Amino acid sequence: MKQRFNPNDLEELTSNAKQIQDYVLKEILTLNANTEYLQRFLHESSDKELFKKNVPVVSYDDVRPYIERVANGEPSNVISGKPITGFIRSSGTSGGKQKIFPVNNKFFEDTEIIYSLRSSIISKHIEGVKNGKALTFYFARGQSTTPSGLYVASGITSYLLSDYFKNRPSNCFTSPDEVTLCPDNKQALYCHLLCGLVQRDQVVSVTATFGSILVGAITFLENHWKEMCSNIRTGHVSDWITDLICRDAVTNILGGPNSELADFIEVECREKSWEASETLFGINMNPLCKPQDVSYTFLPNFSYFEFLSADEGNKGEIVDLVNVKLGCYYEPLVTNYYGLHRYKMGDILQVSGFYNSAPQFSLPGHYVFYWELKGKNIDDIVTLDKKVMVECCCVMEESFDVMYRKNRRKDGSIRALEIRVVQQGTFESVMDYFISKGASPSQYKTPLCINSPEVLAILEDTVLARFFSDKSPPI
């Protein structure tokens, strides 16, 4: 059953972060004491100090053999004291390779806790948000199966396909589940928007897992609003929506012809502009803040967190959640209920404040370069060599001025430079966008810096792989 939370629960969690973290670690170590992985280091002990002394800090390459053994059919107790029920697939944009991580039902329970906490926080800042519906852009991507018969899917897809989502106690979304679970993402997006327009008077929030999805949805609406108005006017869903289950559900939402609503939406959509104003690590306590001011309060009840110092003077020092220092930079280490122990996340975070005794973190900025790579011949497929691409990142950083190199190397106030490789033809699509907005084809120059959300969405939709510099540049 979905767990309900109110602000008092959040106050208790963040005020007792140390005690909760100690409890979580002891519970994880007790639960996984007899696993093959932990027995090598702890011999069934659940002692915190022994854990810190004996269990190594690891990267994905270190734990991949254990994960793959379970995926290939060996028992869950290779890494987990509870049965592994599936695997979460990472996006694969970091370094060009996807990773899979084991999960069990606690993952879904924690997901629901996050959603409940988030709802409570938003309700504190926005009056009446619980009295309406959310136009929510959730999409269930395809899932695959491992040799063991367990599924592999993205985190959001795993939740959407689970009984936890199916049996949730209330439905506050404008879209029926048949739309969310539609395997064709274009049909799903069209139907999400159509259902939201039909129920416009009930919509109090618009939600997506990433901001870029919202940008893409707005662009899609700009291109399809006339067709949607026609659907509303006639009470008939467009013929190209061929998923019959989805189609029937949306037809039921339409409820027949509605010329008055179609006319109203047409007037609004003919305007040229409109104004409007998490991992299972933590939550943004101030949802109305500016994007550049976002920080996340780490909650102590999901996993056991340690932090590897990234500051030059204390590099390599590991501290607990409640012992991080304001303004300092750290790489999170995660010990969870599903078989990861002291796993390096690979991200550098800066401590931006505290909420009671729970620290708040922000992501330091970094330079991102979009590269479109072409082969010698037009039909050549470019093979991305991770070692070469990482070296490209490092060479670029070394070419920057001394102030950049100092900030990168000494205080970590700038994160590692990133190259995102995009599909061939992407920069042509960017040019087409600017021309469609009135730029002259004869005077168009590829922009050196992008701040347009629409152009960023074009670039992000075609990213094939991401690479980061793996060392700080010399001063």
Coordinates of C-alpha atoms in Angstrom, one line a residue, residues 129-452:
V129 CA -2.5 21.5 -5.9
K130 CA -4.1 18.4 -4.3
N131 CA -7.6 19.3 -5.5
G132 CA -7.0 18.7 -9.2
K133 CA -5.1 16.5 -11.6
A134 CA -1.6 16.5 -13.1
L135 CA -0.9 16.4 -16.8
T136 CA 1.9 13.9 -16.4
F137 CA 4.3 12.9 -19.3
Y138 CA 5.2 9.4 -18.2
F139 CA 6.2 6.9 -20.8
A140 CA 6.7 3.1 -20.4
R141 CA 9.6 2.1 -22.6
G142 CA 10.2 -1.4 -23.8
Q143 CA 11.8 -3.9 -21.4
S144 CA 14.0 -6.9 -22.1
T145 CA 14.7 -10.2 -20.3
T146 CA 17.9 -11.6 -18.9
P147 CA 18.9 -15.3 -19.2
S148 CA 17.6 -15.7 -15.7
G149 CA 14.1 -14.6 -16.8
L150 CA 14.2 -11.3 -14.8
Y151 CA 13.3 -8.1 -16.6
V152 CA 15.7 -5.2 -17.5
A153 CA 14.1 -1.8 -17.9
S154 CA 14.6 1.9 -17.0
G155 CA 13.7 3.0 -13.5
I156 CA 10.5 4.8 -14.5
T157 CA 9.4 2.0 -16.8
S158 CA 9.9 -0.6 -14.1
Y159 CA 7.7 1.4 -11.7
L160 CA 5.0 2.0 -14.4
L161 CA 4.8 -1.7 -15.2
S162 CA 4.7 -2.8 -11.6
D163 CA 1.7 -3.6 -9.4
Y164 CA 2.7 -0.7 -7.2
F165 CA 1.7 1.7 -10.0
K166 CA -1.3 -0.4 -11.1
N167 CA -2.7 -0.6 -7.6
R168 CA -2.1 2.9 -6.4
P169 CA -4.9 4.1 -4.2
S170 CA -5.9 7.2 -6.3
N171 CA -5.5 8.4 -9.8
C172 CA -4.7 12.1 -10.0
F173 CA -3.5 12.0 -13.6
T174 CA -5.3 13.4 -16.6
S175 CA -4.2 10.4 -18.7
P176 CA -5.6 6.9 -18.2
D177 CA -3.0 4.1 -17.6
E178 CA -3.6 2.8 -21.2
V179 CA -1.9 6.0 -22.5
T180 CA 1.0 5.9 -20.1
L181 CA 1.6 2.2 -21.0
C182 CA 1.2 2.7 -24.7
P183 CA 4.4 1.2 -26.4
D184 CA 4.4 3.9 -29.1
N185 CA 5.8 7.0 -27.6
K186 CA 4.5 9.4 -30.3
Q187 CA 1.0 8.1 -29.9
A188 CA 1.4 8.3 -26.1
L189 CA 2.6 11.9 -26.2
Y190 CA -0.3 12.9 -28.5
C191 CA -2.8 11.2 -26.2
H192 CA -1.3 12.7 -23.0
L193 CA -1.7 16.2 -24.5
L194 CA -5.2 15.5 -25.8
C195 CA -6.4 14.2 -22.5
G196 CA -4.9 17.2 -20.7
L197 CA -6.6 19.6 -23.1
V198 CA -10.0 18.0 -22.6
Q199 CA -9.6 18.2 -18.8
R200 CA -8.0 21.6 -18.8
D201 CA -10.2 22.9 -16.0
Q202 CA -8.9 20.2 -13.6
V203 CA -5.2 20.5 -14.4
V204 CA -3.2 22.0 -11.5
S205 CA 0.3 20.8 -12.5
V206 CA 2.3 19.6 -15.4
T207 CA 5.0 16.9 -14.6
A208 CA 7.7 15.0 -16.4
T209 CA 10.8 13.1 -15.3
F210 CA 13.1 15.6 -17.1
G211 CA 12.7 19.2 -18.1
S212 CA 13.7 18.4 -21.7
I213 CA 10.6 16.2 -22.0
L214 CA 8.4 19.2 -21.1
V215 CA 10.1 21.3 -23.8
G216 CA 9.6 18.5 -26.3
A217 CA 5.9 18.2 -25.3
I218 CA 5.4 22.0 -25.9
T219 CA 7.0 21.8 -29.3
F220 CA 4.8 18.8 -30.1
L221 CA 1.7 20.7 -29.0
E222 CA 2.7 23.7 -31.3
N223 CA 2.8 21.3 -34.2
H224 CA -0.4 19.3 -33.5
W225 CA -2.8 21.6 -31.7
K226 CA -5.0 22.0 -34.7
E227 CA -5.4 18.3 -35.1
M228 CA -6.2 18.0 -31.4
C229 CA -8.8 20.7 -31.6
S230 CA -10.4 18.8 -34.5
N231 CA -10.5 15.6 -32.3
I232 CA -12.2 17.5 -29.6
R233 CA -14.7 19.2 -32.0
T234 CA -15.7 15.8 -33.5
G235 CA -15.2 13.6 -30.5
H236 CA -13.1 11.3 -32.7
V237 CA -9.5 10.4 -32.1
S238 CA -7.1 10.7 -35.1
D239 CA -6.9 7.6 -37.2
W240 CA -3.1 7.3 -36.8
I241 CA -3.6 6.5 -33.1
T242 CA -3.6 2.7 -33.9
D243 CA -3.1 1.3 -30.4
L244 CA -6.6 0.2 -29.8
I245 CA -6.5 -0.1 -26.0
C246 CA -5.1 3.4 -25.8
R247 CA -7.5 4.7 -28.4
D248 CA -10.6 3.4 -26.6
A249 CA -9.4 4.9 -23.3
V250 CA -8.9 8.3 -24.9
T251 CA -12.2 8.1 -26.7
N252 CA -13.9 7.6 -23.4
I253 CA -12.1 10.8 -22.0
L254 CA -13.2 12.8 -25.1
G255 CA -16.8 11.9 -24.3
G256 CA -18.2 13.1 -27.6
P257 CA -18.1 16.3 -29.6
N258 CA -17.3 19.6 -27.8
S259 CA -17.1 22.5 -30.2
E260 CA -17.1 25.1 -27.5
L261 CA -13.9 23.7 -25.9
A262 CA -12.3 23.2 -29.3
D263 CA -12.9 26.9 -30.1
F264 CA -11.5 28.1 -26.8
I265 CA -8.3 26.0 -27.2
E266 CA -7.9 27.3 -30.8
V267 CA -7.9 30.9 -29.5
E268 CA -5.3 30.1 -26.9
C269 CA -3.0 28.1 -29.2
R270 CA -3.0 30.8 -31.9
E271 CA -1.2 33.1 -29.5
K272 CA 2.6 33.3 -30.2
S273 CA 3.7 32.9 -26.6
W274 CA 2.6 31.8 -23.2
E275 CA 3.9 32.5 -19.7
A276 CA 4.1 30.2 -16.7
S277 CA 6.2 29.9 -14.1
E278 CA 15.6 13.4 -8.0
T279 CA 17.1 9.8 -8.0
L280 CA 16.1 8.1 -4.7
F281 CA 18.7 10.2 -3.0
G282 CA 16.8 13.3 -2.0
I283 CA 14.3 15.9 -2.8
N284 CA 14.1 19.6 -3.7
M285 CA 12.7 21.3 -0.7
N286 CA 12.0 24.5 -2.6
P287 CA 10.1 23.6 -5.8
L288 CA 9.5 27.3 -6.7
C289 CA 13.2 28.3 -6.8
K290 CA 15.1 29.2 -10.0
P291 CA 16.6 26.2 -11.8
Q292 CA 20.1 27.4 -11.1
D293 CA 19.4 27.5 -7.4
V294 CA 18.1 24.0 -7.1
S295 CA 19.6 21.8 -4.4
Y296 CA 18.6 18.4 -3.1
T297 CA 18.2 17.4 0.5
F298 CA 19.6 13.9 0.9
L299 CA 17.1 11.7 2.9
P300 CA 18.7 9.2 5.2
N301 CA 16.2 6.3 5.0
F302 CA 16.7 5.0 1.4
S303 CA 20.4 3.9 1.5
Y304 CA 23.5 4.3 3.5
F305 CA 25.5 7.3 2.2
E306 CA 29.2 8.0 2.5
F307 CA 31.1 10.8 0.8
L308 CA 34.6 10.8 -0.8
S309 CA 36.2 14.2 -0.5
A310 CA 37.1 15.7 -3.9
D311 CA 38.7 18.8 -2.4
E312 CA 42.4 19.0 -3.0
G313 CA 43.4 19.3 0.7
N314 CA 41.3 16.3 1.8
K315 CA 41.2 14.2 -1.3
G316 CA 40.4 10.6 -0.6
E317 CA 38.9 11.2 2.9
I318 CA 35.6 9.5 3.4
V319 CA 32.9 10.9 5.7
D320 CA 29.4 10.0 6.7
L321 CA 26.3 11.9 5.5
V322 CA 26.0 14.1 8.6
N323 CA 29.8 15.0 8.6
V324 CA 30.1 16.7 5.2
K325 CA 31.1 20.4 5.3
L326 CA 29.4 23.4 3.8
G327 CA 30.9 24.5 0.5
C328 CA 33.0 21.3 0.0
Y329 CA 32.9 18.9 -2.9
Y330 CA 32.3 15.2 -2.6
E331 CA 31.6 12.0 -4.6
P332 CA 28.7 9.9 -3.1
L333 CA 29.3 6.3 -2.2
V334 CA 26.1 4.2 -1.9
T335 CA 25.4 1.1 0.0
N336 CA 21.8 -0.1 -0.8
Y337 CA 19.4 -2.9 -0.1
Y338 CA 19.9 -4.5 -3.5
G339 CA 23.6 -5.5 -3.4
L340 CA 25.7 -2.4 -4.0
H341 CA 28.2 -1.7 -1.2
R342 CA 30.3 1.5 -1.2
Y343 CA 29.6 2.0 -4.9
K344 CA 31.1 5.2 -6.4
M345 CA 28.4 7.2 -8.2
G346 CA 30.8 9.1 -10.4
D347 CA 29.2 12.5 -9.8
I348 CA 30.8 15.4 -7.8
L349 CA 28.4 17.3 -5.6
Q350 CA 28.8 20.5 -3.6
V351 CA 27.3 20.9 -0.1
S352 CA 25.0 23.9 -0.5
G353 CA 23.3 23.9 2.9
F354 CA 21.5 21.8 5.5
Y355 CA 17.9 21.1 6.3
N356 CA 17.9 20.2 10.0
S357 CA 20.8 17.7 10.1
A358 CA 20.4 16.5 6.5
P359 CA 22.8 18.0 4.0
Q360 CA 21.7 19.7 0.8
F361 CA 23.7 19.2 -2.4
S362 CA 23.9 21.0 -5.7
L363 CA 25.7 20.1 -8.9
P364 CA 28.7 22.3 -9.8
G365 CA 28.5 23.6 -13.3
H366 CA 30.6 22.2 -16.2
Y367 CA 31.2 22.8 -19.9
V368 CA 29.3 20.6 -22.3
F369 CA 30.3 20.3 -25.9
Y370 CA 28.1 18.7 -28.6
W371 CA 30.1 16.9 -31.3
E372 CA 28.7 15.5 -34.5
L373 CA 31.3 13.1 -35.9
K374 CA 31.4 11.9 -39.5
G375 CA 33.2 9.1 -41.1
K376 CA 35.6 9.5 -44.1
N377 CA 32.9 8.3 -46.4
I378 CA 29.2 9.3 -46.2
D379 CA 28.0 5.7 -45.4
D380 CA 30.7 5.1 -42.7
I381 CA 29.5 4.3 -39.2
V382 CA 31.6 6.1 -36.6
T383 CA 33.0 3.9 -33.9
L384 CA 33.4 5.7 -30.6
D385 CA 36.6 4.7 -28.7
K386 CA 36.1 5.6 -25.0
K387 CA 39.8 6.1 -24.4
V388 CA 40.2 8.4 -27.3
M389 CA 37.1 10.4 -26.5
V390 CA 38.1 10.8 -22.8
E391 CA 41.5 12.0 -24.0
C392 CA 39.8 14.6 -26.3
C393 CA 38.0 15.9 -23.2
C394 CA 41.3 16.2 -21.3
V395 CA 43.1 17.9 -24.2
M396 CA 40.3 20.5 -24.5
E397 CA 40.5 21.3 -20.8
E398 CA 44.3 21.8 -21.0
S399 CA 43.7 24.4 -23.7
F400 CA 41.6 26.6 -21.4
D401 CA 42.9 29.6 -19.5
V402 CA 44.7 29.4 -16.2
M403 CA 41.6 30.5 -14.2
Y404 CA 39.6 27.6 -15.5
R405 CA 42.3 25.1 -14.8
K406 CA 42.8 26.5 -11.3
N407 CA 39.1 26.2 -10.5
R408 CA 38.9 22.7 -11.9
R409 CA 42.0 21.4 -10.2
K410 CA 42.1 23.1 -6.8
D411 CA 38.6 23.7 -5.5
G412 CA 36.4 21.6 -7.7
S413 CA 34.1 24.5 -8.4
I414 CA 33.9 23.4 -12.0
R415 CA 33.1 19.8 -12.8
A416 CA 34.8 17.7 -15.5
L417 CA 34.4 18.8 -19.1
E418 CA 31.9 16.8 -21.0
I419 CA 31.6 15.9 -24.7
R420 CA 28.2 14.7 -25.9
V421 CA 28.3 12.9 -29.3
V422 CA 25.1 13.5 -31.3
Q423 CA 23.7 11.7 -34.4
Q424 CA 24.7 12.7 -37.9
G425 CA 22.4 15.4 -39.2
T426 CA 21.8 17.0 -35.8
F427 CA 23.5 20.3 -36.6
E428 CA 21.5 20.5 -39.8
S429 CA 18.4 20.1 -37.7
V430 CA 19.6 23.0 -35.5
M431 CA 20.1 25.1 -38.6
D432 CA 16.6 24.2 -39.8
Y433 CA 15.2 25.4 -36.5
F434 CA 16.9 28.8 -36.7
I435 CA 15.8 29.2 -40.3
S436 CA 12.2 28.3 -39.4
K437 CA 12.4 31.2 -36.9
G438 CA 13.5 33.7 -39.5
A439 CA 17.3 33.3 -39.8
S440 CA 18.7 33.8 -43.3
P441 CA 20.2 30.5 -44.7
S442 CA 23.0 32.5 -46.3
Q443 CA 24.0 34.2 -43.0
Y444 CA 23.5 31.2 -40.7
K445 CA 26.5 30.3 -38.5
T446 CA 26.5 27.4 -36.0
P447 CA 26.1 29.0 -32.6
L448 CA 29.1 28.7 -30.2
C449 CA 26.9 28.7 -27.1
I450 CA 23.3 27.6 -26.8
N451 CA 20.8 28.9 -24.2
S452 CA 17.6 28.2 -26.2

